[in-house]
Coordinates of C-alpha atoms in Angstrom, one line a residue:
Chain A
X1 CA 136.0 133.4 15.9
X2 CA 137.0 137.0 16.7
X3 CA 137.1 137.9 20.3
X4 CA 137.7 141.0 22.3
X5 CA 139.5 141.0 25.6
X6 CA 138.3 143.9 27.8
X7 CA 139.9 144.9 31.0
X8 CA 139.6 145.4 33.8
X9 CA 136.4 143.5 34.5
X10 CA 135.4 145.9 37.2
X11 CA 136.6 149.0 38.9
X12 CA 135.6 150.7 42.2
X13 CA 137.0 154.2 42.4
X14 CA 136.6 157.4 44.4
X15 CA 134.8 160.3 42.8
X16 CA 137.2 162.7 41.1
X17 CA 139.7 159.9 40.1
X18 CA 140.6 159.2 36.5
X19 CA 139.7 155.8 35.0
X20 CA 141.2 153.8 32.2
X21 CA 140.0 150.7 30.5
X22 CA 141.1 148.9 27.3
X23 CA 140.3 146.3 24.8
X24 CA 142.6 144.1 22.8
X25 CA 142.0 141.7 19.9
X26 CA 143.9 139.1 18.0
X27 CA 142.3 140.4 14.9
X28 CA 142.5 143.8 13.1
X29 CA 139.4 146.0 13.3
X30 CA 138.5 148.9 11.1
X31 CA 136.3 150.6 13.6
X32 CA 136.3 150.7 17.4
X33 CA 133.3 151.9 19.4
X34 CA 132.7 152.5 23.1
X35 CA 129.3 152.1 24.6
X36 CA 127.9 152.7 28.1
X37 CA 125.0 150.6 29.5
X38 CA 123.0 151.5 32.5
X39 CA 121.1 148.7 34.4
X40 CA 118.0 147.6 32.5
X41 CA 118.8 149.9 29.5
X42 CA 120.3 149.5 26.1
X43 CA 123.9 150.6 25.4
X44 CA 124.5 154.2 24.5
X45 CA 127.2 155.1 22.0
X46 CA 129.9 157.3 23.6
X47 CA 132.7 157.4 21.0
X48 CA 133.4 156.0 17.6
X49 CA 136.9 155.7 16.2
X50 CA 137.6 155.0 12.5
X51 CA 141.4 155.5 11.9
X52 CA 144.4 153.9 13.4
X53 CA 146.0 156.3 15.9
X54 CA 142.8 158.4 16.1
X55 CA 142.3 160.1 19.4
X56 CA 138.8 161.4 20.1
X57 CA 137.2 163.2 23.1
X58 CA 133.7 163.5 24.2
X59 CA 133.6 165.7 27.2
X60 CA 135.5 164.0 30.0
X61 CA 135.9 160.9 27.9
X62 CA 138.8 160.2 25.6
X63 CA 139.3 157.2 23.5
X64 CA 142.1 156.1 21.1
X65 CA 142.3 153.6 18.2
X66 CA 145.5 151.7 18.6
X67 CA 148.2 152.0 15.9
X68 CA 148.2 148.2 15.4
X69 CA 144.4 148.4 14.9
X70 CA 144.1 145.6 17.5
X71 CA 143.4 147.6 20.5
X72 CA 141.6 150.7 21.9
X73 CA 141.4 152.4 25.3
X74 CA 138.9 154.6 27.0
X75 CA 139.8 157.2 29.6
X76 CA 137.3 159.0 31.9
X77 CA 138.7 162.0 33.7
X78 CA 137.5 163.4 37.0
X79 CA 134.8 160.7 37.5
X80 CA 131.4 161.6 38.9
X81 CA 128.7 159.3 40.4
X82 CA 126.7 159.3 37.2
X83 CA 129.6 157.6 35.4
X84 CA 128.5 154.4 37.1
X85 CA 127.6 151.7 34.7
X86 CA 129.0 149.1 32.4
X87 CA 131.3 150.2 29.6
X88 CA 131.6 148.0 26.5
X89 CA 134.1 148.2 23.7
X90 CA 133.0 146.9 20.3
X91 CA 135.0 146.3 17.1
X92 CA 134.0 146.0 13.5
X93 CA 136.2 144.2 11.1
X94 CA 134.3 144.2 7.9
X95 CA 131.6 145.9 5.9
X96 CA 128.8 143.7 7.2
X97 CA 128.2 146.1 10.0
X98 CA 128.4 143.4 12.6
X99 CA 130.0 144.3 15.9
X100 CA 132.0 142.2 18.2
X101 CA 131.6 143.2 21.9
X102 CA 134.0 143.0 24.8
X103 CA 133.0 141.5 28.1
X104 CA 132.4 144.9 29.6
X105 CA 133.9 146.9 32.5
X106 CA 131.7 147.6 35.5
X107 CA 132.5 151.0 37.0
X108 CA 131.4 152.0 40.4
X109 CA 132.1 155.5 41.8
X110 CA 132.2 156.2 45.5
X111 CA 131.0 159.8 46.2
Chain B
X1 CA 118.7 162.2 16.6
X2 CA 119.2 158.4 16.2
X3 CA 116.5 157.3 18.6
X4 CA 115.4 153.7 18.7
X5 CA 112.4 152.5 20.7
X6 CA 111.4 149.0 21.7
X7 CA 108.0 147.7 22.8
X8 CA 107.2 146.2 25.2
X9 CA 109.9 147.2 27.7
X10 CA 109.1 144.0 29.7
X11 CA 106.8 141.0 29.2
X12 CA 105.9 137.9 31.2
X13 CA 104.5 135.0 29.3
X14 CA 103.6 131.4 30.0
X15 CA 105.7 128.6 28.6
X16 CA 104.6 127.5 25.1
X17 CA 103.2 130.9 24.1
X18 CA 104.7 133.3 21.6
X19 CA 105.9 136.8 22.2
X20 CA 106.5 139.6 19.7
X21 CA 108.9 142.4 20.3
X22 CA 108.9 145.6 18.2
X23 CA 111.9 147.7 17.4
X24 CA 111.5 151.1 15.8
X25 CA 113.9 153.8 14.5
X26 CA 112.0 157.0 15.4
X27 CA 113.9 159.7 13.5
X28 CA 115.9 157.9 10.8
X29 CA 115.5 155.2 8.3
X30 CA 117.4 152.1 9.3
X31 CA 118.7 150.0 6.4
X32 CA 119.9 147.4 8.9
X33 CA 118.6 146.3 12.2
X34 CA 120.3 143.9 14.6
X35 CA 118.8 141.7 17.4
X36 CA 120.9 140.8 20.5
X37 CA 120.2 139.0 23.7
X38 CA 122.0 139.6 27.0
X39 CA 122.1 137.4 30.1
X40 CA 122.7 138.9 33.5
X41 CA 126.3 140.2 34.0
X42 CA 127.2 139.2 30.4
X43 CA 127.9 140.9 27.2
X44 CA 125.7 141.3 24.2
X45 CA 125.4 138.4 21.9
X46 CA 124.3 139.0 18.3
X47 CA 121.3 136.8 17.3
X48 CA 120.6 138.0 13.8
X49 CA 121.0 140.8 11.3
X50 CA 118.1 142.0 9.2
X51 CA 117.9 144.2 6.2
X52 CA 114.7 145.8 5.1
X53 CA 112.7 143.6 2.7
X54 CA 115.0 140.6 2.9
X55 CA 115.4 137.5 5.1
X56 CA 117.3 137.9 8.3
X57 CA 120.8 136.4 8.7
X58 CA 121.1 134.4 11.8
X59 CA 124.2 133.8 13.9
X60 CA 125.4 130.2 14.4
X61 CA 123.4 128.4 17.0
X62 CA 120.4 130.7 16.8
X63 CA 117.2 128.8 15.7
X64 CA 115.6 130.7 12.9
X65 CA 112.3 128.9 13.4
X66 CA 112.2 129.9 17.0
X67 CA 113.2 133.5 16.7
X68 CA 111.3 134.9 13.8
X69 CA 112.5 138.2 12.5
X70 CA 110.6 140.5 10.2
X71 CA 112.0 143.8 8.8
X72 CA 109.0 145.0 6.8
X73 CA 109.9 148.7 6.7
X74 CA 112.9 151.0 7.1
X75 CA 111.7 151.9 10.6
X76 CA 110.3 148.7 12.0
X77 CA 111.7 145.3 12.8
X78 CA 110.0 142.6 14.9
X79 CA 111.3 139.6 16.8
X80 CA 108.9 136.9 17.7
X81 CA 109.9 134.3 20.2
X82 CA 107.8 131.3 19.3
X83 CA 106.8 128.5 21.8
X84 CA 108.8 130.3 24.5
X85 CA 110.5 128.3 27.3
X86 CA 111.9 129.5 30.6
X87 CA 115.5 129.3 29.1
X88 CA 114.4 132.0 26.6
X89 CA 114.1 134.4 29.5
X90 CA 116.6 137.2 28.8
X91 CA 117.1 140.8 27.9
X92 CA 116.5 141.3 24.2
X93 CA 118.0 144.5 22.7
X94 CA 117.7 145.7 19.1
X95 CA 119.9 148.2 17.3
X96 CA 119.4 150.1 14.1
X97 CA 122.0 151.4 11.7
X98 CA 121.9 153.6 8.6
X99 CA 121.1 157.0 10.0
X100 CA 122.0 160.2 8.4
X101 CA 124.8 160.9 10.9
X102 CA 126.8 157.8 10.3
X103 CA 126.4 154.1 9.9
X104 CA 126.8 153.2 13.6
X105 CA 124.4 151.1 15.6
X106 CA 122.1 152.9 17.9
X107 CA 120.4 150.7 20.5
X108 CA 116.9 150.5 21.8
X109 CA 116.2 150.4 25.5
X110 CA 115.7 146.6 25.6
X111 CA 112.9 144.2 26.4
X112 CA 113.0 142.0 29.5
X113 CA 111.3 138.7 28.7
X114 CA 110.4 136.3 31.5
X115 CA 108.9 133.0 30.6
X116 CA 107.1 131.2 33.5

C-alpha cells in the first residue's frame, strides 16, 4: 500500500530557530496537506497544496508541493513555544477523499 | 467555519459493553465523514469512510460488525464500538469533508475510550 515517510521523527529546538520537516512517498499524490495535533486533540489543518511546485504560506508556516508530486516540506520560521506539537503530513492520491498520513514529527521548543 | 465536534470527549466502559461516539459538523454539511483511531505516539489509522445515506466502507482489517458506523444525516455520523474489549482502548477521531470552503477533511477533537 501507499506509505509516507516523514522526517525527522522529532525535533528539539531553541525558541526563535527555524524548523524544516518533510515527507516523501513512492507514489504520486494530487494533494498534500499539513496538520498539527496538540496532545489529546484532533489534528488541525495548517496548509493545503494542490499543484506540483505550489508554495503556500500561512503566517510563519510555509509549505511546498514537490515538483515530482512525491514529496512536500513544511517550514516554520522563528519558532515560538506554542508551536510545540505533532505535525503530520498527509497525501491524497485519488478522488476517494482518503488521506494517507505520515508518521508525524514531534516538535519541542525550548523558551 | 468548518467546525467538527465529537461526543463524548472521553469514556470509560466495562469489557463487553457497547459505546457510541457521535461526530457532528457544526457549520457545514459533510457529504463524507471518516473515522480514525490513534494509538499513543502513533499516526492516524483510517478505519472507515461513510457517505450520508449509504453503508460505510471499511478499511482492510477493520471488523464492520464490531465498529458500527451510521451516517444518517449530512451533519451527524456515529461510531458504535460493540462488545468492547481492553484492546479497543484508543483515541478515536472523526473528520468531516464537503464544506463550502473546500473538500478538505476537518477533524473533531477526538474521543478517548478506555475499556476496563
